CSV table of N, CA and C in Angstrom, one decimal:
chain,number,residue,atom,x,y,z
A,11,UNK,N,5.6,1.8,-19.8
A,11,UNK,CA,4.6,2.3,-19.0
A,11,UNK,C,3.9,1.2,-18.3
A,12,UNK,N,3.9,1.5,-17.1
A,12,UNK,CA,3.0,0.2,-16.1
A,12,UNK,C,1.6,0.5,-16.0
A,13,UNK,N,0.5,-0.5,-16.8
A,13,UNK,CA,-0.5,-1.0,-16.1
A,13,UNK,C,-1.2,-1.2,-15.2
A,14,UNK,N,-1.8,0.2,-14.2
A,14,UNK,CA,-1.7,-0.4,-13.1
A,14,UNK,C,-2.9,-1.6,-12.8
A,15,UNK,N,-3.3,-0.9,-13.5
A,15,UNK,CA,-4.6,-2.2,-13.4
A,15,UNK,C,-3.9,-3.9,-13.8
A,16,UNK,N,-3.0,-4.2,-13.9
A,16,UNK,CA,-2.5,-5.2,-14.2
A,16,UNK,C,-1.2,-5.5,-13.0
A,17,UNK,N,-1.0,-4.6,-12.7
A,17,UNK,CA,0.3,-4.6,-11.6
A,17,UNK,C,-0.3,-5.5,-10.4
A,18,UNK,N,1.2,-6.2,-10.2
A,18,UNK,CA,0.7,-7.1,-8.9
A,18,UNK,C,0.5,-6.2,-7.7
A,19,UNK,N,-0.8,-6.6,-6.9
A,19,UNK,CA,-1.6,-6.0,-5.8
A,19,UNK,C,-0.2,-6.3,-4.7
A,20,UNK,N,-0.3,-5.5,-3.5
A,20,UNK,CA,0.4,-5.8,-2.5
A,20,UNK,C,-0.7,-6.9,-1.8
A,21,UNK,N,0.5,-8.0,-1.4
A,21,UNK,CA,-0.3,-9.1,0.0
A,21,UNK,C,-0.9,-8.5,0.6
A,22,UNK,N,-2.2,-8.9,1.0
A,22,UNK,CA,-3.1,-8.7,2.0
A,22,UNK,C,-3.2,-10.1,3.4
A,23,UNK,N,-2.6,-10.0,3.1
A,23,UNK,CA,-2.0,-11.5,3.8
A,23,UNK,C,-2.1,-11.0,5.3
A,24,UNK,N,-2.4,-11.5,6.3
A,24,UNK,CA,-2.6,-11.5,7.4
A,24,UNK,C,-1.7,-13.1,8.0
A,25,UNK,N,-0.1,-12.2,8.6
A,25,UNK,CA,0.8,-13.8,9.0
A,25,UNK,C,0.6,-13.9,10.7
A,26,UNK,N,-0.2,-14.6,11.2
A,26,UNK,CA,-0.6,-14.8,12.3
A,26,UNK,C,0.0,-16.0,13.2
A,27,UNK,N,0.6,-15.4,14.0
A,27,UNK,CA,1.0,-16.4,15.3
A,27,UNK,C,0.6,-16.5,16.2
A,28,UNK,N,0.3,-17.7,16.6
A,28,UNK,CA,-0.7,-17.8,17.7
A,28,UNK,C,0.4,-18.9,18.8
A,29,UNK,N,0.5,-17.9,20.1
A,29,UNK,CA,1.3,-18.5,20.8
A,29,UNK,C,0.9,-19.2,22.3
A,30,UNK,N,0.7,-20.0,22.9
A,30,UNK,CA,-0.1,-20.7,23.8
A,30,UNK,C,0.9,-20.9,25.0
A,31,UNK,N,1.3,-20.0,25.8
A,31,UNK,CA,1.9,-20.1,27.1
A,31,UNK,C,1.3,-20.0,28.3
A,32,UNK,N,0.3,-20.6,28.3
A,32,UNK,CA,0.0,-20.5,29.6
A,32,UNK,C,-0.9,-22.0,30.1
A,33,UNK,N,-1.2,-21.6,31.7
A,33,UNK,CA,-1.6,-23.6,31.5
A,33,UNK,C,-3.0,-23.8,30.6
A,34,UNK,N,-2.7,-25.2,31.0
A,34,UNK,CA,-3.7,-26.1,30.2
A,34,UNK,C,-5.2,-25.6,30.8
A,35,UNK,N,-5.5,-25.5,31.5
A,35,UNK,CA,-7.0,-25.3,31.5
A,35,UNK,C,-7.2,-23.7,31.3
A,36,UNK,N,-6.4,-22.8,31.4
A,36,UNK,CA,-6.4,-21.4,30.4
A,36,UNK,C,-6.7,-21.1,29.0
A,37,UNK,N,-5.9,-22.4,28.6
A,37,UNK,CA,-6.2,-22.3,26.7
A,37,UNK,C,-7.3,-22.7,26.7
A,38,UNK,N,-8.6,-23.6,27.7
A,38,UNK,CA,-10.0,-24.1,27.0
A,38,UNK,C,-10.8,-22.8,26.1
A,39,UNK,N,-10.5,-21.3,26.8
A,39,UNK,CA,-11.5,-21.0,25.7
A,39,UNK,C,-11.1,-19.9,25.3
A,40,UNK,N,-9.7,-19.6,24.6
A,40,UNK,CA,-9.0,-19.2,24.0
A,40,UNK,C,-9.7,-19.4,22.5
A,41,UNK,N,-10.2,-18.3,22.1
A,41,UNK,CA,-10.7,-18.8,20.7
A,41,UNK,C,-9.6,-19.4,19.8
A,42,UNK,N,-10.0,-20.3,18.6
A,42,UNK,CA,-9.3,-20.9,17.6
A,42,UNK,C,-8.6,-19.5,16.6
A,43,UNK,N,-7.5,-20.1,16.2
A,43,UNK,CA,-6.8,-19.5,15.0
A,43,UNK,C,-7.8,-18.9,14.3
A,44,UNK,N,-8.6,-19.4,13.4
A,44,UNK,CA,-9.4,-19.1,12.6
A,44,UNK,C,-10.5,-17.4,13.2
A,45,UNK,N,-10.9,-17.5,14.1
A,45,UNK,CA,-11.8,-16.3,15.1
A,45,UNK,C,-10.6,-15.4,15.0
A,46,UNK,N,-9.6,-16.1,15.4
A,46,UNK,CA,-8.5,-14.5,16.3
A,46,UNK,C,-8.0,-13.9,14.4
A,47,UNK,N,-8.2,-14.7,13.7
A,47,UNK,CA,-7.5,-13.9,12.3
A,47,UNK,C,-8.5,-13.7,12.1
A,48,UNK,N,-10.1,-13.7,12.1
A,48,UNK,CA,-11.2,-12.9,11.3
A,48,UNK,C,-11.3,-11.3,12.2
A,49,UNK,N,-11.6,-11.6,13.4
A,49,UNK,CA,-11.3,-10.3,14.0
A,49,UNK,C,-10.1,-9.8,14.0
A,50,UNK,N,-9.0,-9.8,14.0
A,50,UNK,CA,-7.6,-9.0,13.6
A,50,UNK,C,-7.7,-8.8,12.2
A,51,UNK,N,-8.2,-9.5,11.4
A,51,UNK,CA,-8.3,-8.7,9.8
A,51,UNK,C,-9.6,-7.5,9.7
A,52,UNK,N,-10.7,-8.0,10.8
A,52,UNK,CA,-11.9,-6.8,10.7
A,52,UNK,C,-11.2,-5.7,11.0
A,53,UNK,N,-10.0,-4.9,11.4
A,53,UNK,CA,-9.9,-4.1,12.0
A,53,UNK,C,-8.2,-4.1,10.9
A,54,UNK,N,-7.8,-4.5,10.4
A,54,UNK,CA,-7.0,-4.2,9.6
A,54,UNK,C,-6.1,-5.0,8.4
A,55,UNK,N,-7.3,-4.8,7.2
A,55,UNK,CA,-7.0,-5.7,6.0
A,55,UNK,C,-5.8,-6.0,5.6
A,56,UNK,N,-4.8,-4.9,5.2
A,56,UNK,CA,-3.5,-5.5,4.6
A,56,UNK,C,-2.7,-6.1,5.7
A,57,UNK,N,-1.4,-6.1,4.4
A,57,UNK,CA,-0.6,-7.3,4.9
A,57,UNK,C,-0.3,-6.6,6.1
A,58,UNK,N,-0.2,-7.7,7.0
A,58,UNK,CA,0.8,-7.6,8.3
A,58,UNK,C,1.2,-9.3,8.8
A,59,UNK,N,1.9,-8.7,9.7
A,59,UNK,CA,2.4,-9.8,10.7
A,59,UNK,C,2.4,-9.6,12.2
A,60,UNK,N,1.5,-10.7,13.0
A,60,UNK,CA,1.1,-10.0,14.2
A,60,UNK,C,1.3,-11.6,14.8
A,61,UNK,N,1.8,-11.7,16.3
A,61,UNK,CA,1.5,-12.3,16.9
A,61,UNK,C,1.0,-12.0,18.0
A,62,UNK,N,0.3,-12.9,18.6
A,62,UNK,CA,-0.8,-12.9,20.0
A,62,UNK,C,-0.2,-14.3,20.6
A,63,UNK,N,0.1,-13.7,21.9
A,63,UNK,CA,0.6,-14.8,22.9
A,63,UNK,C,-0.2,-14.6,24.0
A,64,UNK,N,-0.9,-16.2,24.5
A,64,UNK,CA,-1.5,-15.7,25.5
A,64,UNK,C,-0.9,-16.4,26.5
A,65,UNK,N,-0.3,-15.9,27.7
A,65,UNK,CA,0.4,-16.2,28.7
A,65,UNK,C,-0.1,-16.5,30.1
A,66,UNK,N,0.2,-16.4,31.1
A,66,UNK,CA,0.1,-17.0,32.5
A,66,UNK,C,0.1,-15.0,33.4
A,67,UNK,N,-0.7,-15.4,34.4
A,67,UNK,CA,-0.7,-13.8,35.3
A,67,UNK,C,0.6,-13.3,35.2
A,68,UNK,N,1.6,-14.4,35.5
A,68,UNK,CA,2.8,-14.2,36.4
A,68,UNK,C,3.6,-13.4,35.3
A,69,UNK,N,3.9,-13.6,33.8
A,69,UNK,CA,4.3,-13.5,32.8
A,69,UNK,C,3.4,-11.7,32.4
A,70,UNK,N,2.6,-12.2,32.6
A,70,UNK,CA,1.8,-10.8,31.8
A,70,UNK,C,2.3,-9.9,32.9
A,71,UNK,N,1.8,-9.8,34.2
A,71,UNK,CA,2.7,-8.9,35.7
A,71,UNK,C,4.1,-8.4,35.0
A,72,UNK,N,4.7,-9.1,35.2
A,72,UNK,CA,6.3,-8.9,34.3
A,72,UNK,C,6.5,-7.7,33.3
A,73,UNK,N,5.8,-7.8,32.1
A,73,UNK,CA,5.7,-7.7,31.1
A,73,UNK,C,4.9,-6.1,31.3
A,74,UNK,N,3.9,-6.1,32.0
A,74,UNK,CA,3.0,-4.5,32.2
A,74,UNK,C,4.1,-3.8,33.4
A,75,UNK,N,4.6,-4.4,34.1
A,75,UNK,CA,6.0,-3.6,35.3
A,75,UNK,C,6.6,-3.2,34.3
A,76,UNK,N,7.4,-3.9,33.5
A,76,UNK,CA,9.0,-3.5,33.2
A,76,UNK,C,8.3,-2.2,31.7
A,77,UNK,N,7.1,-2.6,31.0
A,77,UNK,CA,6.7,-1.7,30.1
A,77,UNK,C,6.1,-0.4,30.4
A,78,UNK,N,4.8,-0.7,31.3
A,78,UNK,CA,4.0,-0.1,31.5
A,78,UNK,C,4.2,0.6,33.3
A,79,UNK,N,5.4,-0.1,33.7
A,79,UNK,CA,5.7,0.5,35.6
A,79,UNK,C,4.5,0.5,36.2
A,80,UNK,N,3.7,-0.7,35.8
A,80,UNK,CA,2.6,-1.5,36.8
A,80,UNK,C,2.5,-2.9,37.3
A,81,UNK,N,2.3,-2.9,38.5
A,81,UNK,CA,2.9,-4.3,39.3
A,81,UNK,C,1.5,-4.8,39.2
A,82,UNK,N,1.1,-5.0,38.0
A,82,UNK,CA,-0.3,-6.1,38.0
A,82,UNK,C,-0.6,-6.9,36.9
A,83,UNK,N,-1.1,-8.5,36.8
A,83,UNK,CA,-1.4,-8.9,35.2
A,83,UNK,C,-2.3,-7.7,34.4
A,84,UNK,N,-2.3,-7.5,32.8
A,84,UNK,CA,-3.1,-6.9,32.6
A,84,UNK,C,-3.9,-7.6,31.8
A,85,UNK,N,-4.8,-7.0,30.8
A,85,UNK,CA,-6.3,-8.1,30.3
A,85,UNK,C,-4.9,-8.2,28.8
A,86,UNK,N,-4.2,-7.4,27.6
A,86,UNK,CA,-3.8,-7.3,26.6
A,86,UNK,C,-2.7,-5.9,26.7
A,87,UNK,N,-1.7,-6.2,26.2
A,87,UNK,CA,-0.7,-5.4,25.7
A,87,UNK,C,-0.3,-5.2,24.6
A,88,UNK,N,-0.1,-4.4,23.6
A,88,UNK,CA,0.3,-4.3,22.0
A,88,UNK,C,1.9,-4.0,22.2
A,89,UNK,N,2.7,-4.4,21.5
A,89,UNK,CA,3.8,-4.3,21.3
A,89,UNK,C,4.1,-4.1,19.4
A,90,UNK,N,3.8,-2.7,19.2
A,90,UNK,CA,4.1,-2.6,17.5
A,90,UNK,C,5.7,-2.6,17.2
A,91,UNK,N,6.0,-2.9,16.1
A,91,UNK,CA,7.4,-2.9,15.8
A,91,UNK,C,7.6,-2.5,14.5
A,92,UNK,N,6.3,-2.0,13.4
A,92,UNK,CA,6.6,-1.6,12.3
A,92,UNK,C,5.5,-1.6,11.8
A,93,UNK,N,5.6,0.0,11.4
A,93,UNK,CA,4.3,0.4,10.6
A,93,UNK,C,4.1,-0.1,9.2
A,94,UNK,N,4.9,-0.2,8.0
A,94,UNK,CA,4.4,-0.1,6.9
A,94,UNK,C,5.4,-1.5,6.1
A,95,UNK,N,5.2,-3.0,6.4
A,95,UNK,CA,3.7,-3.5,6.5
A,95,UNK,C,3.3,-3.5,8.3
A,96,UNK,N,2.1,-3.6,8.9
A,96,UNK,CA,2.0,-3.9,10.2
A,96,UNK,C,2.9,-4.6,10.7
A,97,UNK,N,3.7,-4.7,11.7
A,97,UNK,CA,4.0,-6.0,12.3
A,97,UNK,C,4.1,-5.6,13.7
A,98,UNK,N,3.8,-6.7,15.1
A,98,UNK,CA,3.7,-6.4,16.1
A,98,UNK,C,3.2,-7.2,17.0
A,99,UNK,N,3.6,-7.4,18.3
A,99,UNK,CA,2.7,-8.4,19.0
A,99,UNK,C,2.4,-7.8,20.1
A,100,UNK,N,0.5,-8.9,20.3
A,100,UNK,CA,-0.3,-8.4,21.4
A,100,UNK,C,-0.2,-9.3,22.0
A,101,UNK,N,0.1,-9.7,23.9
A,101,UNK,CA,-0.1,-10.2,24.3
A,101,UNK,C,-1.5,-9.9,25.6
A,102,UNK,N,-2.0,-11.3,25.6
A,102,UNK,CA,-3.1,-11.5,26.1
A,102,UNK,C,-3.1,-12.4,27.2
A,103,UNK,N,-3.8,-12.4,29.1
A,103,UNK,CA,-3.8,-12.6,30.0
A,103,UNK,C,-4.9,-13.6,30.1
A,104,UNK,N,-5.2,-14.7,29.7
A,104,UNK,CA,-6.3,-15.4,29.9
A,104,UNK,C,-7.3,-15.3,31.1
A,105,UNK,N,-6.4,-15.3,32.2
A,105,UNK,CA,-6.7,-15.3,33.9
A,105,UNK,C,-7.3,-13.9,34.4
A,106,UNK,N,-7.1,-12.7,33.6
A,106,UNK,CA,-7.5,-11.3,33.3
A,106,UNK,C,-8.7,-11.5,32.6
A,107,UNK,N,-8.6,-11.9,31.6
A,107,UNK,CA,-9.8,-11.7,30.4
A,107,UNK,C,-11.0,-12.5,30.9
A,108,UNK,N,-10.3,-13.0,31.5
A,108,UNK,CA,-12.1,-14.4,32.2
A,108,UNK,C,-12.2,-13.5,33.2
A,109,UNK,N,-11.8,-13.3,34.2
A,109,UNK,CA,-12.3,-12.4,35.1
A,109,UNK,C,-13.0,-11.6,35.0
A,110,UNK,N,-12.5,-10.4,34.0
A,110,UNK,CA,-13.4,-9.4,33.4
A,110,UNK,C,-14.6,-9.7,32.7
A,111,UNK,N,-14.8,-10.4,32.2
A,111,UNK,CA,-15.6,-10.9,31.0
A,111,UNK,C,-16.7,-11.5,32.5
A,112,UNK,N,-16.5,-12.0,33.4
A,112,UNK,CA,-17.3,-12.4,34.3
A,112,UNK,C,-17.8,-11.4,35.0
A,113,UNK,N,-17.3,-10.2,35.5
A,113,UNK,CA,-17.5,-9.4,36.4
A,113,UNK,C,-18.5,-8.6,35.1
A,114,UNK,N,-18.3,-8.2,34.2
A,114,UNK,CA,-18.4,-7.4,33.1
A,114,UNK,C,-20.0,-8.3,32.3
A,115,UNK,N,-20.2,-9.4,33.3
A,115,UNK,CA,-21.4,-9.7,32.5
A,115,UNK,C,-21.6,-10.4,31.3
A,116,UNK,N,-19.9,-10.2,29.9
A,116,UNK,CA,-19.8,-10.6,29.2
A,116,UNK,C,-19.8,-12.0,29.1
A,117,UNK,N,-20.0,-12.5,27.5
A,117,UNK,CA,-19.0,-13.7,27.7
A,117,UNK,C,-17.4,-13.8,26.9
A,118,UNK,N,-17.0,-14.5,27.3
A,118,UNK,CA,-15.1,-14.7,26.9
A,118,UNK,C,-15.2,-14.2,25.6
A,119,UNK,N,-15.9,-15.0,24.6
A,119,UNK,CA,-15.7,-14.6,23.4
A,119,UNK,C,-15.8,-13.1,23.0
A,120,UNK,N,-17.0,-12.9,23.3
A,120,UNK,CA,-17.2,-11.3,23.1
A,120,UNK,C,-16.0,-10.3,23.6
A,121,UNK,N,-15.5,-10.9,24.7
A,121,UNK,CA,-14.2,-9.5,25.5
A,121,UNK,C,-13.2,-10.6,25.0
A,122,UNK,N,-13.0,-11.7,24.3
A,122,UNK,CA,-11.9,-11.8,23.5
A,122,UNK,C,-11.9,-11.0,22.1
A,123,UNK,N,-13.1,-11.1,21.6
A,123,UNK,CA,-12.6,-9.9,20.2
A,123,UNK,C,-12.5,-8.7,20.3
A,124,UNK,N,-13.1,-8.3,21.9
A,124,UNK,CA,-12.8,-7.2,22.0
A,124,UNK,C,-11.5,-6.6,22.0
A,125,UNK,N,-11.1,-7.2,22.7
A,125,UNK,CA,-9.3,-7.0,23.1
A,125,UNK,C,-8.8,-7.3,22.0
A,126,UNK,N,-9.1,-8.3,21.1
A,126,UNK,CA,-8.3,-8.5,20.2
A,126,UNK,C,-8.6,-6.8,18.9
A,127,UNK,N,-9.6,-6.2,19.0
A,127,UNK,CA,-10.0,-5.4,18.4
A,127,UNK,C,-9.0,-4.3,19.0
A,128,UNK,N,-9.0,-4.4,20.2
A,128,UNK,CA,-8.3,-3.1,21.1
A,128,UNK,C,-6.8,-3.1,20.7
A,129,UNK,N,-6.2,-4.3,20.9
A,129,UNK,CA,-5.2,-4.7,20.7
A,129,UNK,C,-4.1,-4.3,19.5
A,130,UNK,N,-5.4,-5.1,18.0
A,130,UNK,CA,-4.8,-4.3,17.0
A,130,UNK,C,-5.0,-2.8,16.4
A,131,UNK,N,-6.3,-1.8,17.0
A,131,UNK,CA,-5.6,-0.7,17.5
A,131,UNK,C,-4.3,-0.1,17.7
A,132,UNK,N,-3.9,-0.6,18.6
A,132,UNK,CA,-2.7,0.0,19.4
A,132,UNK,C,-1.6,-0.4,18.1
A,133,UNK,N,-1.6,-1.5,17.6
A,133,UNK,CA,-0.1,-1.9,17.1
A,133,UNK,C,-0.6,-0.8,15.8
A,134,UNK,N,-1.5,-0.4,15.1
A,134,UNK,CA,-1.9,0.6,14.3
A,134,UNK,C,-1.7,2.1,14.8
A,135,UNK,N,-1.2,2.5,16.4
A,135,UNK,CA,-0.8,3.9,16.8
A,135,UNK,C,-1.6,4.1,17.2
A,136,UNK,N,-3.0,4.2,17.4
A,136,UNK,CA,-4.5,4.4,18.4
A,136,UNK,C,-3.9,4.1,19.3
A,137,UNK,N,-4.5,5.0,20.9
A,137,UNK,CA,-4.2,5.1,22.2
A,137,UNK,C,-5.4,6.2,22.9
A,138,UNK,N,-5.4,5.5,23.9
A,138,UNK,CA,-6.2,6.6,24.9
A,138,UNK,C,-6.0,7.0,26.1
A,139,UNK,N,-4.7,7.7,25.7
A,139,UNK,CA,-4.0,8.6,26.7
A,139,UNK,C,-4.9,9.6,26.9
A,140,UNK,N,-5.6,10.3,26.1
A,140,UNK,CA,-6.3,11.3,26.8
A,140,UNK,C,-7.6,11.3,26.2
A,141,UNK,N,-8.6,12.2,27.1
A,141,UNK,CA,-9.8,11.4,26.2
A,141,UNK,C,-10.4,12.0,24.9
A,142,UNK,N,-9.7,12.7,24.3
A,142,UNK,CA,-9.9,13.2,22.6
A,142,UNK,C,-9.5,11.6,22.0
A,143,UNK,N,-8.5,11.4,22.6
A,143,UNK,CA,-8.1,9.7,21.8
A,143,UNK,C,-8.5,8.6,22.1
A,144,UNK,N,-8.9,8.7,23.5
A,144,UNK,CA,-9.9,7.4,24.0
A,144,UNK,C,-10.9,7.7,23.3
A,145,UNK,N,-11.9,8.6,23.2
A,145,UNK,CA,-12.8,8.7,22.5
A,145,UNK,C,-13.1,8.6,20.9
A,146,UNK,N,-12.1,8.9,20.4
A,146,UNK,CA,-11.7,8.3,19.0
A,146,UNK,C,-11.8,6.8,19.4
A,147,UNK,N,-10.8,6.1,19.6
A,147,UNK,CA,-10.3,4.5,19.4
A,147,UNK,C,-11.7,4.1,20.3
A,148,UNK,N,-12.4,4.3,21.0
A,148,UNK,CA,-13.5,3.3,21.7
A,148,UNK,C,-14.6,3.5,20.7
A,149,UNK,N,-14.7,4.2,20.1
A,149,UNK,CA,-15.8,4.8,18.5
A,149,UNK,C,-15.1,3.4,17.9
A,150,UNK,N,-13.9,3.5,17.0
A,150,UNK,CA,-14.1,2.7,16.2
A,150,UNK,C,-13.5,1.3,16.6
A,151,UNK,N,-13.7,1.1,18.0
A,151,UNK,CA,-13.7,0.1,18.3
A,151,UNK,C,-15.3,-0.7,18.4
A,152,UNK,N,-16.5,0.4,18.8
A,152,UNK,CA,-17.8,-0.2,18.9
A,152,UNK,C,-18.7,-0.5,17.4
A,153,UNK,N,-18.1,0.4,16.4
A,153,UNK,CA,-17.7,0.3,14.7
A,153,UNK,C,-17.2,-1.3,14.5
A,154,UNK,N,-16.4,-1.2,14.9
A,154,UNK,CA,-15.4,-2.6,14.3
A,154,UNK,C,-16.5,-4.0,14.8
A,155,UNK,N,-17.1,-3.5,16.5
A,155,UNK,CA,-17.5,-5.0,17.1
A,155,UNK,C,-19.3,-5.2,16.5
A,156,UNK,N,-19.5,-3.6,16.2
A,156,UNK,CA,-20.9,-4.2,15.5
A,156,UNK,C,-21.1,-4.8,14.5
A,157,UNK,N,-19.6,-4.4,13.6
A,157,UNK,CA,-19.5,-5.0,12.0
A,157,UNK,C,-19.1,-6.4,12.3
A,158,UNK,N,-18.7,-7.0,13.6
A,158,UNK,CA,-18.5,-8.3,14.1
A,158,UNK,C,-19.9,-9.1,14.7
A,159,UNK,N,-20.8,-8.2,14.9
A,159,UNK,CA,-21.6,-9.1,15.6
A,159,UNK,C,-21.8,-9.0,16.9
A,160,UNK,N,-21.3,-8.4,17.6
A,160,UNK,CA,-21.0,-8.4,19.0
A,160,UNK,C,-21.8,-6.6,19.4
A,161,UNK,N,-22.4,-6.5,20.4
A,161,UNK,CA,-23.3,-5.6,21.6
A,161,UNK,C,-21.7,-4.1,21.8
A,162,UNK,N,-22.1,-3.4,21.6
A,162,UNK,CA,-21.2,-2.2,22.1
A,162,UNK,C,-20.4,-2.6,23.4
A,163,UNK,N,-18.5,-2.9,23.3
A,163,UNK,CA,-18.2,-3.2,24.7
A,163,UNK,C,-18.2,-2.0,25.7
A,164,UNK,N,-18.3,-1.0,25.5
A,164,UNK,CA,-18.9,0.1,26.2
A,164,UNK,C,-20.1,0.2,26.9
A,165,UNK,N,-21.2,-0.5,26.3
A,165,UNK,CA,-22.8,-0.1,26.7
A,165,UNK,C,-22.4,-1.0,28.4
């Protein structure tokens, strides 16, 4: 008979890749490793494996055409590949996210965890195709950013 109280826990391991393709004055304010794995774990503790690449307009364009059949950079894309442990990658538009974050009043950091909140959403199945499910996933997206620290990215 097994113990469970003794039984080894499953990893809660969060295996994070962090991929830097895009130019050099893009990455300045790319948050550090450390930020992008506290907010991707606020939003989902067990183990997974997730990478976040953050790329150039021209790359992300590409990438939302041939996925999403839109001819524009976008701010973040989720690409999941496996539910049970997580695995999946979000890519992220630097040249997008400063923009927004400027128009939007924000600063970077704040609409970086946002996205990165949004992001891992999606590789979790959350979507707001319609708005019974936008309205779901933007709840516990403004859940997730207060338990971060950060102003509702909605208000």
């Amino acid at each position: 008979m097994t113990d469970l109280a003794s039984a080894p826990k499953p990893a809660r391991r969060l295996d994070l890749t962090v991929q830097l393709v895009c130019a050099d004055d893009l990455r300045q304010q790319i948050p550090d490793r450390k930020l992008l794995r506290k907010w991707a774990k606020a939003v989902y503790g067990d183990a997974a494996t997730v990478t976040m690449r953050f790329v150039d307009a021209e790359e992300s364009q590409h990438l939302n055409d041939t996925y999403r059949g839109k001819k524009k950079p976008t701010n973040v894309l989720s690409f999941p590949y496996e539910d049970e442990p997580l695995m999946g990658d979000i890519v992220f538009c630097p040249t997008v996210i400063y923009a927004e974050a400027k128009a939007q009043h924000k600063t970077v950091t704040a609409h970086m965890a946002h996205l990165v909140v949004h992001g891992m959403l999606h590789l979790m199945g959350y979507d707001h195709l319609n708005d019974r499910d936008a309205k779901e996933m933007e709840s516990l997206e403004t859940e997730i950013m207060a338990d971060l620290g950060f102003a509702d990215p909605y208000a």
